[in-house]
Coordinates of C-alpha atoms in Angstrom, one line a residue:
Chain A
M519 CA -27.6 9.6 17.4
M520 CA -26.0 13.1 15.7
N521 CA -26.5 13.8 11.4
R522 CA -24.4 12.7 9.7
M523 CA -23.6 15.1 5.8
N524 CA -23.9 13.4 3.1
S525 CA -21.3 11.8 1.9
I526 CA -18.8 14.6 0.8
L527 CA -15.6 13.3 -0.5
A528 CA -13.8 16.9 0.4
S529 CA -10.5 17.3 -1.9
S530 CA -7.7 19.5 -0.7
A531 CA -9.0 21.8 -2.7
S532 CA -10.8 23.9 -0.2
S533 CA -8.3 24.3 1.5
A534 CA -6.2 25.2 -2.1
S535 CA -6.1 28.7 -1.4
T536 CA -4.0 29.5 1.7
R537 CA -1.8 26.7 0.0
R538 CA 0.8 27.1 -3.1
A539 CA 3.2 24.6 -3.3
A540 CA 6.4 26.4 -3.2
T541 CA 8.5 25.0 -6.3
S542 CA 12.0 25.4 -4.8
A543 CA 14.5 22.7 -6.5
I544 CA 16.6 22.1 -4.1
A545 CA 20.8 22.2 -5.4
A546 CA 23.4 22.4 -3.5
T547 CA 26.2 24.9 -4.9
S548 CA 28.7 25.3 -3.3
S549 CA 31.8 26.5 -3.8
F550 CA 34.3 23.9 -4.4
L551 CA 32.3 22.2 -7.5
P552 CA 34.2 21.7 -9.5
S553 CA 34.0 23.0 -12.8
S554 CA 33.4 21.0 -16.7
G555 CA 33.8 18.0 -17.1
L556 CA 31.6 16.0 -13.8
G557 CA 28.3 14.8 -13.9
R558 CA 25.0 15.8 -12.6
L559 CA 22.5 13.9 -11.2
V560 CA 19.0 15.2 -11.4
G561 CA 16.9 13.4 -9.0
L562 CA 13.8 13.5 -8.2
G563 CA 13.3 16.1 -5.3
V564 CA 10.3 16.6 -3.0
L565 CA 9.0 20.3 -3.2
R566 CA 8.9 21.9 0.5
G567 CA 5.7 22.7 0.0
Q568 CA 4.8 26.8 1.0
L569 CA 1.9 26.4 3.4
A570 CA 0.9 29.6 2.5
S571 CA -0.4 31.6 5.8
S572 CA -4.2 31.4 6.1
S573 CA -6.4 35.0 5.3
S574 CA -7.0 37.2 8.4
A575 CA -11.1 36.2 7.6
P576 CA -13.3 38.7 9.6
S577 CA -14.4 36.5 13.2
A578 CA -17.6 34.8 12.8
S579 CA -20.1 34.7 15.7
F580 CA -22.6 32.2 16.9
V581 CA -23.5 29.8 18.7
S582 CA -23.8 26.4 18.3
S583 CA -27.3 24.5 19.7
S584 CA -25.5 22.3 22.4
S585 CA -28.1 19.6 21.3
S586 CA -28.3 17.3 23.7
A587 CA -25.7 14.3 22.0
A588 CA -22.5 16.7 21.4
A589 CA -20.8 17.2 23.7
S590 CA -19.8 20.4 24.4
A591 CA -21.4 23.2 23.8
V592 CA -19.1 25.8 21.4
V593 CA -19.5 30.1 22.3
Y594 CA -18.3 32.6 19.7
D595 CA -18.1 35.7 21.5
E596 CA -17.8 38.3 18.3
D597 CA -16.6 40.7 20.5
N598 CA -13.9 39.9 21.9
A599 CA -12.8 37.2 18.9
T600 CA -12.6 34.5 21.6
A601 CA -13.9 30.8 21.0
T602 CA -14.5 28.8 24.0
V603 CA -15.7 25.5 24.8
A604 CA -17.3 24.0 27.8
F605 CA -17.6 20.2 27.4
G606 CA -20.4 18.5 29.7
G607 CA -20.0 16.0 31.9
G608 CA -17.6 15.2 33.9
N609 CA -17.5 11.4 33.1
D610 CA -18.9 11.1 30.3
K611 CA -18.6 6.8 29.2
R612 CA -20.0 7.1 25.9
F613 CA -17.1 7.8 24.5
S614 CA -15.6 5.8 26.6
I615 CA -13.9 2.3 24.4
A616 CA -12.1 0.5 27.4
G617 CA -14.1 -3.0 27.1
T618 CA -14.1 -3.1 23.1
F619 CA -11.7 -4.8 21.7
R620 CA -11.8 -8.6 21.1
E621 CA -9.6 -10.8 22.1
G622 CA -7.1 -12.0 19.8
R623 CA -3.6 -10.7 17.5
A624 CA -4.5 -7.7 15.4
S625 CA -5.8 -8.6 11.9
Y626 CA -3.5 -7.1 10.3
L627 CA -3.3 -4.7 7.3
D628 CA 0.4 -3.2 6.9
T629 CA 1.3 -5.6 4.2
S630 CA 3.6 -2.2 2.7
A631 CA 5.5 -2.0 5.4
T632 CA 6.4 -6.3 5.2
T633 CA 4.1 -9.0 4.1
P634 CA 4.2 -12.6 5.7
M635 CA 6.2 -15.3 4.4
D636 CA 4.7 -17.9 2.3
P637 CA 4.9 -20.6 3.0
R638 CA 6.0 -22.3 0.7
V639 CA 8.4 -20.1 0.1
L640 CA 8.9 -21.1 3.6
D641 CA 10.0 -24.9 2.5
K642 CA 12.0 -24.4 0.1
M643 CA 14.7 -23.0 2.4
M644 CA 13.9 -25.2 5.7
P645 CA 16.7 -27.2 4.5
Y646 CA 19.8 -25.3 4.3
M647 CA 18.6 -24.2 8.2
I648 CA 19.3 -27.8 8.9
G649 CA 21.7 -29.8 6.4
S650 CA 22.4 -27.5 3.9
Y651 CA 24.7 -25.3 5.3
G652 CA 27.8 -24.6 3.2
N653 CA 29.2 -21.1 2.6
P654 CA 28.4 -21.4 -1.4
H655 CA 31.5 -18.8 -2.0
S656 CA 33.2 -22.7 -0.8
R657 CA 35.4 -23.9 -3.9
T658 CA 36.2 -27.3 -2.9
H659 CA 33.6 -29.5 -1.5
S660 CA 30.4 -30.0 -1.8
Y661 CA 28.6 -28.5 0.8
G662 CA 29.8 -25.1 -0.9
W663 CA 29.1 -26.3 -4.6
E664 CA 25.1 -27.3 -3.2
A665 CA 24.7 -23.8 -1.5
E666 CA 26.3 -21.5 -5.0
T667 CA 23.7 -24.1 -7.3
V668 CA 20.7 -22.9 -5.6
V669 CA 21.8 -19.1 -4.8
E670 CA 22.8 -19.0 -9.2
S671 CA 19.3 -20.9 -9.0
A672 CA 17.1 -18.3 -7.3
R673 CA 19.1 -15.4 -9.0
A674 CA 17.7 -16.7 -12.0
Q675 CA 14.1 -16.9 -11.0
I676 CA 14.7 -13.2 -10.0
A677 CA 16.4 -12.1 -12.9
N678 CA 13.3 -14.6 -14.9
L679 CA 10.0 -12.1 -12.6
I680 CA 12.2 -8.9 -14.3
G681 CA 12.4 -9.9 -17.7
A682 CA 16.5 -9.2 -16.9
S683 CA 19.8 -12.4 -17.0
S684 CA 21.4 -13.7 -13.6
K685 CA 24.2 -11.7 -14.6
E686 CA 22.7 -9.1 -13.5
I687 CA 21.0 -9.3 -10.2
I688 CA 23.2 -8.8 -7.2
F689 CA 22.6 -10.0 -3.8
T690 CA 22.2 -7.3 -1.1
S691 CA 20.6 -7.4 2.6
G692 CA 18.1 -5.8 0.9
A693 CA 16.7 -2.7 -0.9
T694 CA 17.4 0.1 1.3
E695 CA 21.8 -1.0 0.5
S696 CA 20.6 -1.4 -3.3
N697 CA 19.7 2.2 -3.6
N698 CA 23.0 3.4 -1.9
L699 CA 24.6 0.7 -3.7
S700 CA 23.6 2.4 -7.1
I701 CA 23.0 6.2 -6.2
K702 CA 26.1 6.4 -4.6
G703 CA 27.4 3.8 -6.4
A704 CA 27.2 5.5 -9.6
A705 CA 27.7 8.9 -8.8
H706 CA 31.2 8.0 -7.1
F707 CA 32.6 6.4 -10.4
Y708 CA 31.1 8.1 -12.4
G709 CA 30.8 11.0 -10.7
G710 CA 34.9 11.2 -10.3
G711 CA 35.3 11.8 -6.9
A712 CA 34.5 14.4 -4.4
G713 CA 33.4 17.5 -6.2
A714 CA 31.4 15.6 -8.5
G715 CA 27.7 16.5 -10.6
G716 CA 24.5 15.9 -10.1
G717 CA 21.4 13.9 -9.3
G718 CA 18.0 13.7 -7.9
G719 CA 14.7 12.2 -6.9
R720 CA 11.4 13.1 -6.3
R721 CA 10.4 14.5 -3.0
T722 CA 8.2 11.3 -2.3
E723 CA 10.8 8.9 -2.7
H724 CA 12.3 6.4 -0.1
K725 CA 14.2 7.7 3.2
C726 CA 17.5 5.9 1.6
V727 CA 16.9 7.1 -1.6
L728 CA 16.7 11.0 -0.1
D729 CA 19.1 10.7 2.9
S730 CA 22.0 8.6 -0.1
C731 CA 21.6 12.2 -2.1
R732 CA 22.1 14.6 0.9
S733 CA 25.0 12.3 1.8
L734 CA 26.2 12.9 -1.4
E735 CA 25.3 16.6 -1.6
M736 CA 27.5 17.0 1.5
E737 CA 29.9 15.4 -1.3
G738 CA 29.6 17.9 -3.4
Y739 CA 27.2 17.0 -5.5
E740 CA 24.0 18.4 -7.2
I741 CA 21.1 17.2 -6.3
T742 CA 17.8 18.0 -8.1
Y743 CA 15.0 17.0 -6.3
L744 CA 11.8 17.4 -8.2
P745 CA 8.3 18.3 -7.3
V746 CA 4.9 16.0 -7.2
Q747 CA 2.1 16.7 -8.3
P748 CA -0.3 17.7 -5.9
S749 CA -2.4 15.6 -3.9
T750 CA -1.3 12.5 -7.0
G751 CA 1.9 12.1 -6.1
M752 CA 2.9 11.8 -10.0
I753 CA 6.0 12.9 -11.6
D754 CA 5.6 16.2 -13.7
M755 CA 7.2 14.8 -17.0
S756 CA 7.6 18.2 -18.1
E757 CA 9.4 18.6 -15.5
L758 CA 11.9 15.8 -15.1
E759 CA 12.5 17.1 -19.0
R760 CA 14.0 21.0 -18.0
A761 CA 15.9 19.2 -14.9
M762 CA 18.2 18.1 -17.1
R763 CA 21.2 19.0 -17.3
G764 CA 24.3 17.7 -19.9
D765 CA 26.0 16.3 -17.2
T766 CA 23.5 14.4 -15.0
L767 CA 24.3 11.1 -14.6
L768 CA 20.8 9.7 -12.9
V769 CA 17.6 9.9 -12.3
S770 CA 16.5 8.4 -9.8
I771 CA 12.2 7.9 -9.2
M772 CA 10.4 4.8 -6.8
A773 CA 8.3 2.7 -9.4
V774 CA 5.7 2.5 -6.7
N775 CA 5.3 4.6 -3.6
N776 CA 5.1 2.3 0.0
E777 CA 2.8 5.2 1.4
I778 CA 0.5 6.3 -1.4
G779 CA 0.2 3.3 -3.9
T780 CA 1.1 5.6 -6.7
R781 CA 2.8 4.4 -10.3
Q782 CA 4.6 6.7 -11.5
P783 CA 5.2 6.3 -15.4
I784 CA 8.4 4.7 -15.8
E785 CA 8.4 3.7 -19.0
E786 CA 8.4 7.0 -20.4
V787 CA 11.1 7.8 -17.3
G788 CA 12.8 5.9 -18.9
K789 CA 12.7 6.2 -23.2
L790 CA 14.0 10.1 -21.9
C791 CA 16.9 8.5 -19.2
R792 CA 17.8 6.5 -22.4
S793 CA 17.7 9.3 -25.0
R794 CA 19.5 11.3 -23.2
K795 CA 22.0 9.0 -22.1
V796 CA 21.8 9.1 -18.3
L797 CA 21.1 6.6 -15.9
F798 CA 17.8 5.7 -14.7
H799 CA 18.1 4.3 -10.8
T800 CA 14.2 2.8 -9.6
D801 CA 13.3 0.9 -6.2
A802 CA 11.0 -1.2 -7.2
A803 CA 9.7 -3.2 -3.4
Q804 CA 7.2 -2.0 -3.1
M805 CA 6.7 -3.2 -7.8
L806 CA 8.3 -6.3 -7.7
G807 CA 6.0 -9.3 -8.2
K808 CA 2.4 -7.4 -7.8
L809 CA 2.9 -5.6 -11.6
P810 CA 4.8 -6.4 -14.8
I811 CA 8.4 -5.8 -14.7
D812 CA 10.7 -5.7 -18.1
V813 CA 14.0 -4.0 -17.4
N814 CA 14.5 -3.6 -21.2
A815 CA 10.7 -1.8 -22.4
M816 CA 11.1 -0.4 -19.0
N817 CA 14.8 0.9 -20.4
I818 CA 16.1 0.8 -16.5
D819 CA 19.5 0.5 -15.3
L820 CA 18.8 -0.8 -11.7
M821 CA 16.5 -1.7 -10.1
S822 CA 16.4 -1.6 -6.1
L823 CA 14.9 -5.2 -5.0
S824 CA 13.7 -6.4 -2.2
S825 CA 12.1 -9.6 -0.7
H826 CA 10.1 -9.3 2.6
K827 CA 7.7 -6.5 0.5
I828 CA 6.6 -10.6 -1.9
Y829 CA 6.5 -13.0 1.0
G830 CA 10.1 -13.6 0.8
P831 CA 12.2 -13.4 3.8
K832 CA 13.7 -10.5 5.7
G833 CA 17.7 -9.3 5.4
V834 CA 18.3 -9.7 1.4
G835 CA 17.0 -8.3 -1.8
A836 CA 19.2 -7.5 -5.3
L837 CA 19.8 -4.6 -7.1
Y838 CA 20.2 -4.8 -11.3
V839 CA 22.7 -3.8 -12.6
R840 CA 22.3 -3.8 -16.7
R841 CA 25.3 -5.1 -18.3
R842 CA 24.6 -3.8 -21.9
P843 CA 25.3 -0.9 -22.4
R844 CA 27.0 -1.7 -19.3
V845 CA 26.8 0.2 -15.9
R846 CA 30.1 0.4 -13.5
L847 CA 29.5 1.4 -10.0
E848 CA 31.7 2.0 -7.3
P849 CA 31.0 -0.6 -4.6
L850 CA 30.5 0.2 -1.0
F851 CA 32.4 -2.8 1.3
S852 CA 35.1 -3.5 -0.1
G853 CA 36.5 -7.1 0.1
G854 CA 36.5 -10.6 -0.9
G855 CA 34.9 -9.6 -4.3
Q856 CA 31.8 -11.4 -4.7
E857 CA 28.4 -10.9 -6.6
R858 CA 30.8 -9.2 -9.4
G859 CA 33.2 -7.7 -6.9
L860 CA 29.8 -5.0 -6.5
R861 CA 29.2 -6.9 -3.3
S862 CA 31.3 -8.8 -1.1
G863 CA 30.3 -10.7 1.3
T864 CA 28.8 -14.0 2.0
L865 CA 25.7 -14.6 0.7
P866 CA 22.8 -15.9 3.3
H867 CA 22.1 -18.8 1.0
T868 CA 18.6 -19.7 2.5
L869 CA 17.3 -16.4 2.4
C870 CA 18.8 -15.9 -1.2
V871 CA 17.0 -19.4 -1.8
G872 CA 13.8 -17.7 0.1
F873 CA 13.7 -14.3 -3.1
G874 CA 14.1 -16.9 -5.3
A875 CA 11.2 -18.8 -3.9
A876 CA 9.1 -16.0 -3.8
C877 CA 9.8 -14.1 -7.4
E878 CA 8.8 -17.6 -8.9
L879 CA 5.8 -17.9 -6.3
A880 CA 5.0 -14.7 -7.5
S881 CA 5.1 -14.8 -10.9
R882 CA 3.4 -18.3 -10.6
E883 CA 0.6 -16.5 -8.7
M884 CA 0.3 -13.0 -10.0
E885 CA -3.0 -12.7 -12.0
Y886 CA -4.8 -14.5 -9.2
D887 CA -3.4 -11.9 -6.3
T888 CA -4.0 -9.2 -8.7
A889 CA -7.4 -10.0 -9.1
W890 CA -7.4 -10.5 -5.6
V891 CA -6.6 -6.9 -4.4
T892 CA -8.2 -5.3 -6.6
Y893 CA -11.3 -7.0 -5.7
L894 CA -10.6 -6.7 -1.4
S895 CA -9.0 -2.9 -2.0
D896 CA -12.0 -1.7 -4.4
K897 CA -14.4 -3.3 -0.8
L898 CA -12.3 -1.2 1.2
C899 CA -13.0 2.2 -0.9
R900 CA -16.4 1.7 -1.9
G901 CA -17.2 1.2 1.8
I902 CA -15.1 4.2 3.0
E903 CA -15.9 6.2 0.9
E904 CA -19.8 5.9 1.2
R905 CA -19.9 5.4 5.0
I906 CA -18.1 8.0 6.0
P907 CA -18.2 10.9 5.1
M908 CA -15.4 13.4 4.6
V909 CA -12.6 11.5 4.0
I910 CA -9.9 12.3 1.1
R911 CA -7.9 9.0 -0.5
N912 CA -3.9 10.4 -0.8
G913 CA -2.3 9.4 -4.2
H914 CA -3.0 8.8 -7.8
A915 CA -7.0 7.4 -8.7
E916 CA -5.4 5.7 -11.4
M917 CA -2.2 5.1 -11.7
R918 CA -1.7 2.8 -8.2
Y919 CA -1.1 -0.2 -7.5
P920 CA -4.2 -1.0 -5.4
G921 CA -2.7 -3.0 -2.3
C922 CA -1.6 -0.1 -0.9
V923 CA -4.4 2.6 0.2
N924 CA -4.3 5.5 1.9
Y925 CA -6.8 7.9 3.5
S926 CA -7.2 11.3 5.3
F927 CA -9.8 11.8 8.0
A928 CA -10.6 15.5 7.7
Y929 CA -11.6 15.7 11.5
V930 CA -10.5 13.4 13.1
E931 CA -7.0 12.9 14.6
G932 CA -4.5 10.1 13.4
E933 CA -3.1 8.5 16.9
S934 CA -5.9 8.6 18.4
L935 CA -7.9 7.0 15.7
L936 CA -5.4 4.7 15.0
M937 CA -5.3 3.7 19.1
A938 CA -9.1 2.9 19.2
L939 CA -8.2 0.2 15.6
K940 CA -6.6 -1.7 18.0
N941 CA -8.0 -5.1 16.4
V942 CA -6.1 -3.8 13.0
A943 CA -2.7 -3.3 12.6
V944 CA -2.8 -0.4 10.3
S945 CA 0.0 2.5 10.1
S946 CA -0.3 6.2 9.7
G947 CA 2.9 7.3 7.0
S948 CA 5.9 4.9 6.7
A949 CA 7.0 2.1 9.4
C950 CA 10.3 4.3 8.8
T951 CA 9.5 7.3 9.9
S952 CA 7.1 6.2 12.4
A953 CA 9.0 7.1 15.6
S954 CA 9.1 10.0 14.9
L955 CA 5.7 12.4 15.2
E956 CA 6.4 14.4 12.0
P957 CA 3.7 14.0 9.5
S958 CA 4.5 11.7 6.4
Y959 CA 6.6 14.1 4.6
V960 CA 5.1 12.1 1.4
L961 CA 2.5 13.5 2.1
R962 CA 3.7 16.9 2.8
A963 CA 5.2 16.8 -0.2
L964 CA 1.7 16.1 -2.1
G965 CA 0.6 19.2 -0.2
V966 CA -1.5 18.1 1.6
D967 CA -2.4 20.2 5.2
D968 CA -0.9 18.7 7.4
E969 CA -4.1 18.0 10.0
L970 CA -5.0 16.3 7.4
A971 CA -1.6 14.8 7.1
H972 CA -1.7 13.4 10.5
G973 CA -5.3 12.2 10.6
S974 CA -4.2 10.0 7.6
L975 CA -4.2 5.8 7.5
R976 CA -2.4 3.5 5.5
F977 CA -3.9 0.9 5.0
G978 CA -1.8 -2.3 3.5
I979 CA -4.2 -5.3 1.0
G980 CA -2.1 -8.4 0.4
R981 CA -2.4 -12.5 -0.3
F982 CA -3.5 -13.9 2.6
T983 CA -5.3 -10.7 3.8
T984 CA -9.4 -12.4 3.7
E985 CA -12.7 -10.3 2.2
E986 CA -13.6 -10.4 6.3
E987 CA -10.7 -8.9 8.0
V988 CA -11.8 -5.3 5.4
D989 CA -15.0 -5.7 6.8
F990 CA -14.8 -5.7 10.2
L991 CA -11.8 -3.1 9.2
L992 CA -14.4 -0.9 7.5
D993 CA -16.9 -1.3 11.0
L994 CA -14.3 -0.2 12.3
L995 CA -13.6 2.6 10.8
E996 CA -16.9 3.6 10.7
E997 CA -17.6 2.8 14.1
H998 CA -14.6 5.3 16.0
V999 CA -14.3 7.5 12.6
T1000 CA -17.7 8.8 13.5
R1001 CA -16.9 8.0 17.6
L1002 CA -13.9 11.0 17.9
R1003 CA -16.4 13.3 15.1
E1004 CA -18.8 12.8 17.6
M1005 CA -16.9 14.3 20.5
S1006 CA -15.1 16.8 18.6
P1007 CA -16.4 20.4 18.6
L1008 CA -14.5 21.4 16.0
W1009 CA -16.3 18.8 14.1
E1010 CA -19.6 20.4 14.9
M1011 CA -18.7 23.8 14.1
V1012 CA -18.6 21.9 10.5
Q1013 CA -21.6 20.7 10.5
E1014 CA -23.3 24.1 11.3
G1015 CA -21.3 25.3 8.3
I1016 CA -19.2 27.4 9.5
D1017 CA -15.6 27.6 8.0
L1018 CA -12.9 26.7 10.2
K1019 CA -11.2 29.1 8.0
S1020 CA -12.4 32.1 9.0
I1021 CA -12.5 31.6 12.8
Q1022 CA -10.2 33.7 14.5
W1023 CA -8.3 32.5 17.0
S1024 CA -7.2 34.6 20.2
Q1025 CA -4.2 33.6 20.0
D1026 CA -4.2 34.8 16.2
A1027 CA -5.4 38.3 17.8
H1028 CA -2.7 38.6 20.1
H1029 CA 0.0 38.4 18.2
H1030 CA -1.4 40.5 15.5
Chain B
M1183 CA -12.4 -42.1 -15.2
S1184 CA -9.6 -42.9 -13.2
A1185 CA -8.2 -39.2 -13.6
S1186 CA -10.6 -37.6 -12.7
N1187 CA -11.6 -39.9 -9.3
A1188 CA -7.7 -39.5 -8.1
S1189 CA -8.2 -35.5 -9.0
L1190 CA -11.1 -35.2 -6.9
S1191 CA -9.2 -37.4 -4.7
L1192 CA -6.9 -34.7 -4.7
F1193 CA -8.8 -31.8 -4.4
R1194 CA -9.9 -33.4 -0.8
S1195 CA -6.8 -34.6 0.0
L1196 CA -5.9 -30.8 -0.5
L1197 CA -8.9 -29.7 1.2
R1198 CA -8.7 -31.1 4.1
E1199 CA -4.7 -30.6 4.8
A1200 CA -5.9 -26.5 4.0
R1201 CA -8.3 -26.9 6.9
K1202 CA -5.6 -28.1 9.3
V1203 CA -3.0 -24.9 8.3
D1204 CA -2.9 -23.7 12.0
N1205 CA -2.1 -19.4 11.4
Y1206 CA -5.9 -18.0 10.2
N1207 CA -4.7 -16.3 6.8
F1208 CA -2.7 -19.0 5.4
R1209 CA -5.6 -21.4 6.2
L1210 CA -8.1 -19.4 4.3
Y1211 CA -5.7 -18.8 1.6
A1212 CA -4.5 -22.5 1.6
I1213 CA -8.6 -23.1 1.1
R1214 CA -9.1 -20.1 -1.0
R1215 CA -6.4 -21.3 -3.7
V1216 CA -6.8 -24.7 -3.8
K1217 CA -10.9 -23.7 -4.5
I1218 CA -9.5 -21.6 -8.0
G1219 CA -6.9 -24.0 -8.9
F1220 CA -9.5 -26.5 -9.3
R1221 CA -11.8 -24.4 -10.9
N1222 CA -9.9 -23.2 -13.3
N1223 CA -8.4 -26.1 -14.1
R1224 CA -11.7 -27.3 -15.1
G1225 CA -12.2 -29.4 -18.7
M1226 CA -7.5 -29.9 -18.5
M1227 CA -7.3 -32.9 -21.2
G1228 CA -4.2 -35.0 -21.9
N1229 CA -0.4 -33.7 -21.0
E1230 CA -1.4 -30.8 -19.6
A1231 CA -4.0 -32.4 -17.0
E1232 CA -1.5 -34.7 -16.6
F1233 CA 1.1 -31.3 -15.3
A1234 CA -1.2 -30.3 -13.3
F1235 CA -2.1 -33.4 -12.0
R1236 CA 1.4 -34.0 -10.8
E1237 CA 1.8 -29.8 -9.0
G1238 CA -0.9 -30.7 -7.2
V1239 CA 0.6 -33.4 -5.5
E1240 CA 4.3 -31.5 -5.0
Q1241 CA 1.3 -29.2 -3.4
L1242 CA 0.3 -31.1 -1.4
D1243 CA 3.4 -32.5 0.0
I1244 CA 4.4 -29.2 0.7
L1245 CA 1.2 -28.4 2.3
R1246 CA 1.4 -31.0 4.4
R1247 CA 4.9 -30.2 5.9
Q1248 CA 3.7 -26.6 6.2
V1249 CA 0.8 -28.4 7.6
V1250 CA 3.2 -29.5 10.4
L1251 CA 5.0 -26.0 11.0
G1252 CA 3.0 -24.7 11.3
N1253 CA 1.6 -27.1 14.7
L1254 CA 5.0 -27.1 15.8
Y1255 CA 5.1 -23.3 16.1
P1256 CA 1.5 -22.2 17.1
S1257 CA 0.4 -18.8 16.2
A1258 CA -1.0 -16.7 18.2
R1259 CA -4.8 -16.2 17.6
S1260 CA -6.7 -13.7 15.5
V1261 CA -9.0 -11.5 16.1
M1262 CA -11.1 -13.0 13.6
E1263 CA -11.0 -16.2 15.1
A1264 CA -13.1 -15.4 18.1
A1265 CA -15.7 -14.1 16.6

């Protein structure tokens, strides 16, 4: 058994010298930007961190002792500045994972992506999928009246959870639509059309927020993307203040990040925006029902909510739109003028009932759920840090939602680790971007090295997660991270104490 | 006297139903939640106790229905159940 180094929390500062977070605010100043009179949206943008080129340190020269446990021998030739790896033994079955998987459906640990529908929520929805099928907008018969009644009570349940009034809740198809509606809607209403002012988002915002901002940029709005603090992902309040100008229209900040769990100081941001008369939009999809929200105490003007993140049905969400002082939006859909004219279309009253029931349940269960999730999250984090060396937790240490845990495993390739963790359903990077091979943009915004970003996993703990599942995950992680590292010549070198950045690879030698 | 008997009987009924839930995660949650719910409400008196009792009965009905539904549409066996 290879000796394991003591648990080292290698912070990303170890390679800080080779990394410099560039702070270039992306401001789209186009020639057709009109002069005064048009607002500007200030967003927390994504700063594109520039990875500074690694230093050209002298090449190392050594021969690693090939212990019987190692899978390979690494030989370094100083004169020619080459490193060769000879893999031992053709059919090395020691690292095979064939047949090591248990039978059965994977244990679900991806609650940031979605959550199962609570049976109590399903119970409330059932009648509306059988006999009570009226259109809530039908005014003339009891089918319609019945449906409308339940929609309104669902609206009240959602409003109660966030400290708002029912009149301020608009049902949408989900947080993505709510984000689009609030950002584009506010920009178009207050900005007066093409070529209008500015806005912004942080670099770690959800894709739909970033893309909405980008589409506004194409229309001529000026968006400022603000940096987040490295490795924690927190917004810098002074940066935000500096970025806000006289014509700033809207600030958009995600309340709890879906990849790293960092919770932003939205009360402070709200206060700042209120003092500068700037609209404050927040995407609270990951925060709703898990951490307390009060739209008045937090000075929130627009808030996106999602049902399927709090054990409700998929396909419905809501947008909170403040009425005092009134916030106006230009609707995305034209149609019958439902939802105060802001969102035309027949309401899926079944889903609305589910969303409302989920919210009510969340407010009743919040204390117990928080205690359970915190307990499991602490167990998981402690377990990982005690049993596996060289891991880094991404995100802020204190200001976080405990149910979203993101760890980078150094010297382990993320895809291989995911494949080994077949019995557990986790994700690396957010679901929205998992189709591409790009490393998570959130982690890159944090300044995490690309290799570390690729070796990151996100674990989601929720109401229905069991302690046995967490124990199982810990056992699997320890086993497979160790196995993958034992296969890795890079790991061997690290064990020997070699700084990988100091090696001159032959490719670089040719380029010089 | 009869009140505490009724609570005990309610507790046992809830636990019995909870153990019949088909889905692994929901089942363990239901068992856990019933136990915690009764533990936290221990020592409740009067109106509060009555209210909690009525809520418990309501939850029992919901649980019964969902047990039936879950058995009509069974979930796949979890890897945790194989052990």
